[in-house]
mmCIF file of C-alpha atoms in Angstrom:
data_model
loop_
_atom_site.group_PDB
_atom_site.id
_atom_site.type_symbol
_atom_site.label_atom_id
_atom_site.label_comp_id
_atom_site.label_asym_id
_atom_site.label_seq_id
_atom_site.Cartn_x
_atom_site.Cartn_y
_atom_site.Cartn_z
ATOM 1 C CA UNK P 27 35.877 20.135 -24.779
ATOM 2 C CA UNK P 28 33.492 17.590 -23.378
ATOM 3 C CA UNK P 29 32.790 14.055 -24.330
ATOM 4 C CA UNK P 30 29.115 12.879 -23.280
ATOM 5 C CA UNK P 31 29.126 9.339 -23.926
ATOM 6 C CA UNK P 32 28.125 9.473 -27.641
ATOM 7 C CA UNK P 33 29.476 13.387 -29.610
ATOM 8 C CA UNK P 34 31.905 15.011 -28.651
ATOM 9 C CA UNK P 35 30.133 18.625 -26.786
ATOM 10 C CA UNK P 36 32.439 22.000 -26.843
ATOM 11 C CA UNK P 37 31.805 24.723 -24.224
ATOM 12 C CA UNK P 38 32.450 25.106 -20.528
ATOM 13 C CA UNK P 39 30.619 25.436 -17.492
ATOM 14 C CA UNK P 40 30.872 28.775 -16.149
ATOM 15 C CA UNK P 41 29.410 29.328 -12.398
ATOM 16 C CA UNK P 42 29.428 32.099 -10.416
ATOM 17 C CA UNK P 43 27.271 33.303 -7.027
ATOM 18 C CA UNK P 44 25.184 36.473 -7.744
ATOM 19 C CA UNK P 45 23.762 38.680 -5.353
ATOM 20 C CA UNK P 46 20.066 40.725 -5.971
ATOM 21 C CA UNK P 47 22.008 43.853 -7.492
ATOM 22 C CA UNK P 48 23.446 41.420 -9.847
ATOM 23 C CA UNK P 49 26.987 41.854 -8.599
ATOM 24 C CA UNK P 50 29.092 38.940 -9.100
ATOM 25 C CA UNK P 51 30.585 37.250 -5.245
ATOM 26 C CA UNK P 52 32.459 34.663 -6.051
ATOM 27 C CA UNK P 53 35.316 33.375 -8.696
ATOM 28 C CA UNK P 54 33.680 31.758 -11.393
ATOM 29 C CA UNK P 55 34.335 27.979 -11.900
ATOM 30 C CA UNK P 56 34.622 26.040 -14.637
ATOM 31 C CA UNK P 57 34.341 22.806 -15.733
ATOM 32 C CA UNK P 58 33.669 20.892 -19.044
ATOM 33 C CA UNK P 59 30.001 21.223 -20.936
ATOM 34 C CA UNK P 60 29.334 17.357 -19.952
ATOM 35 C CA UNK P 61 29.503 17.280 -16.301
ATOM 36 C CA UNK P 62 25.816 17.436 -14.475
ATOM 37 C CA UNK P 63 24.794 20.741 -12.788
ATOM 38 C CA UNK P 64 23.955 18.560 -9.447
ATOM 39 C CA UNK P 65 28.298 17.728 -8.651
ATOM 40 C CA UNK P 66 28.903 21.197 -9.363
ATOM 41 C CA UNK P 67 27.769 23.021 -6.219
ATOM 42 C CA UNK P 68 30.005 21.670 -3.463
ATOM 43 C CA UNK P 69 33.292 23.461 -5.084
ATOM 44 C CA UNK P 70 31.605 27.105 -5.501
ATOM 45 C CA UNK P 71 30.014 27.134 -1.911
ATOM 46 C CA UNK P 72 33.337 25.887 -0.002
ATOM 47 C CA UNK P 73 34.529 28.962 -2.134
ATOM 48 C CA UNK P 74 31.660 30.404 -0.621
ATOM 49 C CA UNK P 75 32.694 29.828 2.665
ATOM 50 C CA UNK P 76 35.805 31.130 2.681
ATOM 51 C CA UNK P 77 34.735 34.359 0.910
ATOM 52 C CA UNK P 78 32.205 34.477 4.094
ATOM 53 C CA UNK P 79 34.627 33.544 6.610
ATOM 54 C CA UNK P 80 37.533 36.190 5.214
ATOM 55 C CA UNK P 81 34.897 39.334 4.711
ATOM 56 C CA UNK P 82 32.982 38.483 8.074
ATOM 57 C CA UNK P 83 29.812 37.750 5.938
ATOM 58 C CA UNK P 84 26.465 36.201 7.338
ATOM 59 C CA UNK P 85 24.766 34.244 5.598
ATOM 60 C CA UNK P 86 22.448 32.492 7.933
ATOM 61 C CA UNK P 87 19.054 32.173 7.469
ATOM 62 C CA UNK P 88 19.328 33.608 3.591
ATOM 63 C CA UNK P 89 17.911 31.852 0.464
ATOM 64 C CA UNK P 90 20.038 30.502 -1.625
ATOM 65 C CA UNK P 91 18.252 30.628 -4.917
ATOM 66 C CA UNK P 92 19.438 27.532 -7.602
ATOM 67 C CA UNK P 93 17.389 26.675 -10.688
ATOM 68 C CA UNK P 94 15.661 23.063 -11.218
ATOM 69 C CA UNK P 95 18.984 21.097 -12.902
ATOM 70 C CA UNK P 96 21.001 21.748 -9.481
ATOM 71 C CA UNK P 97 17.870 19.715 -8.110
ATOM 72 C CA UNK P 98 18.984 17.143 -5.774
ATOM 73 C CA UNK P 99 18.603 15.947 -1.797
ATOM 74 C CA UNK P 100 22.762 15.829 -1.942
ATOM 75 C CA UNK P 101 22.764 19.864 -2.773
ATOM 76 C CA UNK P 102 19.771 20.722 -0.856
ATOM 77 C CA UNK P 103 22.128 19.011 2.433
ATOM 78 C CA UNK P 104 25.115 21.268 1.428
ATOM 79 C CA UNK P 105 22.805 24.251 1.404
ATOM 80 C CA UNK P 106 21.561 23.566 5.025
ATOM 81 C CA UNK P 107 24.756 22.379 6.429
ATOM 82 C CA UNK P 108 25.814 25.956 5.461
ATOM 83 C CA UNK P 109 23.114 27.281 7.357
ATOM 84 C CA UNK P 110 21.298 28.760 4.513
ATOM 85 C CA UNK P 111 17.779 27.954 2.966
ATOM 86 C CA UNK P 112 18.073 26.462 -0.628
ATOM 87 C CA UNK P 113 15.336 27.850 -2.868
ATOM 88 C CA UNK P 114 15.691 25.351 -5.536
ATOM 89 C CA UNK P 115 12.562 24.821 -7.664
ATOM 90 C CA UNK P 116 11.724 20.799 -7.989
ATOM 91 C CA UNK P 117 12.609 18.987 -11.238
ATOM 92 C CA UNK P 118 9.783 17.312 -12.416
ATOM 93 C CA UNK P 119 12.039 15.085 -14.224
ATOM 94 C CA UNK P 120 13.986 14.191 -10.976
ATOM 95 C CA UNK P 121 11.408 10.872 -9.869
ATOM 96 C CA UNK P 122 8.907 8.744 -11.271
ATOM 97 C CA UNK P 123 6.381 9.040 -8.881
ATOM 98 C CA UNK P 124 4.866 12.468 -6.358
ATOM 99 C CA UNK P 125 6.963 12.702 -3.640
ATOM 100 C CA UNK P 126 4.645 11.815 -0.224
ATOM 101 C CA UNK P 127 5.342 13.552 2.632
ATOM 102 C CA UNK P 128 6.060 17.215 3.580
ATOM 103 C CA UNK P 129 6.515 19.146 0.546
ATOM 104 C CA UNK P 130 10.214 20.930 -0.134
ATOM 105 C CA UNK P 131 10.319 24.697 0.890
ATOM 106 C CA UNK P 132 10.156 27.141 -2.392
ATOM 107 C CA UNK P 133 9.139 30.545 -2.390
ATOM 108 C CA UNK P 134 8.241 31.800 -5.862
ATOM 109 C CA UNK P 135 8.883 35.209 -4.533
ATOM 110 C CA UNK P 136 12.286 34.666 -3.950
ATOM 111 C CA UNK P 137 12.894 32.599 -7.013
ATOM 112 C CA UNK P 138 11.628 35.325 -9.031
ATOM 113 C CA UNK P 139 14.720 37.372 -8.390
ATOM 114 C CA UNK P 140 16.699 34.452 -10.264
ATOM 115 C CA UNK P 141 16.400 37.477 -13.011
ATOM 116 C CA UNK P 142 19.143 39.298 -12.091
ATOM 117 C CA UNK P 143 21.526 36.420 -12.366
ATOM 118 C CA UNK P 144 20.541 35.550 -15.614
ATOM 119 C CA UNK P 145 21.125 40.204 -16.442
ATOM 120 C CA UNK P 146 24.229 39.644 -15.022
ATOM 121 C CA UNK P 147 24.818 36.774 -17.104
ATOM 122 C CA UNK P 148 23.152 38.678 -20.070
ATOM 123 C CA UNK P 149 25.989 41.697 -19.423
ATOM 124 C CA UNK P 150 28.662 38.893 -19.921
ATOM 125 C CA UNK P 151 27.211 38.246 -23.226
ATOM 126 C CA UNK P 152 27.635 42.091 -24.348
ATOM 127 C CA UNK P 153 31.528 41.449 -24.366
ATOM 128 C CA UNK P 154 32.562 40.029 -27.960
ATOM 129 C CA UNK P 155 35.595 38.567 -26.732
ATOM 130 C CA UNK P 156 33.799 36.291 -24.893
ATOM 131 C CA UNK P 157 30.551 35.487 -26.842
ATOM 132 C CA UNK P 158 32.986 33.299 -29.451
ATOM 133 C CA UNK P 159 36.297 32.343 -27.799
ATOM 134 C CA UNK P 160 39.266 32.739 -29.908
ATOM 135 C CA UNK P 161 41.346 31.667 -26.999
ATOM 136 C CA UNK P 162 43.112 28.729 -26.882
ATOM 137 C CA UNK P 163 44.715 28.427 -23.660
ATOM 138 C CA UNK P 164 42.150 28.724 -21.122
ATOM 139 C CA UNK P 165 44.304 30.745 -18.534
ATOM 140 C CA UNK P 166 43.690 33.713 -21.042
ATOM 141 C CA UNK P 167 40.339 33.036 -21.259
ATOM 142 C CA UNK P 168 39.501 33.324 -17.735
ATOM 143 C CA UNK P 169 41.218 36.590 -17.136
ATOM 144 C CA UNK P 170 39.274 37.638 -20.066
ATOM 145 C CA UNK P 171 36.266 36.381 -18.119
ATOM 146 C CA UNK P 172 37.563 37.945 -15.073
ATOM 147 C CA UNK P 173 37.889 41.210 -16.758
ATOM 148 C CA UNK P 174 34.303 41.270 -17.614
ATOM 149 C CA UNK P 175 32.887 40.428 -14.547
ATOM 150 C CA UNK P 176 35.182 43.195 -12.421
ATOM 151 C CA UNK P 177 33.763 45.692 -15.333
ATOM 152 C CA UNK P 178 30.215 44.095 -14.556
ATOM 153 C CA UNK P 179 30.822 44.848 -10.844
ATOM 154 C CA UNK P 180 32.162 48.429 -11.364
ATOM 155 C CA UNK P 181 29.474 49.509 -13.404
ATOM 156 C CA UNK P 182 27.507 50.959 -10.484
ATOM 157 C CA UNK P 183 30.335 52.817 -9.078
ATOM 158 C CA UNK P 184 31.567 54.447 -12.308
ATOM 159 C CA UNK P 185 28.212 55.733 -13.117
ATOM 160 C CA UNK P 186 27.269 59.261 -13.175
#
């Protein structure tokens, strides 16, 4: 459970890096409901990095497609020090004024295939368990969690 400043918020944070097929790369992370999207990058991409590092993945040159409330010059850095492209589209509640200058790189293209995050996403919502948690200690939780995504993963290869 969160605290924002004013009400108390209950819910978590769940992250996780999806590929096009919708299957699920990374461990999720969690965090309470109150923290801003924009200081929650930095731990899933050193996870990231890792992952890439152990598997012999490369990822240069790819987009790295984030919706508008992980808008922010600080993540957009992390993205290119990582020597991928961030596809983030702009937050039009982010500034007061039109930014001058060269404009930020978005593709629409690309950012339409943001819809097979939110399936995969979706597909977590299809497990019960997890829609309303009736866990308490959050250790159980998370394997639940982890249960559904390795299900959501092996979907493709247990199909006939």
């Amino acid at each position: 459970m969160g605290y924002s400043g004013h009400k108390p918020q209950k819910g978590e944070k769940t992250r996780a890096i999806v590929d096009n097929n919708g299957y699920i790369l990374s461990r999720m992370t969690v965090d309470s409901v109150n923290r801003h999207d924009t200081t929650l990058l930095p731990s899933i991409l050193n996870y990231l990095s890792d992952l890439k590092k152990a598997i012999g993945l490369e990822l240069k040159g790819t987009f790295f497609n984030l919706d508008a409330g992980f808008d922010s010059l600080i993540n957009r850095k992390y993205i290119f020090n990582r020597q991928m492209t961030p596809n983030i589209k702009e937050n039009p509640r982010n500034r007061q004024h039109p930014k001058k200058g060269r404009k930020r790189l978005f593709d629409q293209d690309v950012y339409s295939l943001r819809y097979c995050v939110e399936r995969t996403f979706a597909w977590k919502d299809k497990f019960k368990r997890l829609l309303i948690r009736f866990e308490t200690i959050q250790a159980r939780y998370q394997a639940f969690k982890l249960i559904a995504y390795t299900l959501i993963n092996l979907r493709e290869f247990c199909s006939t």
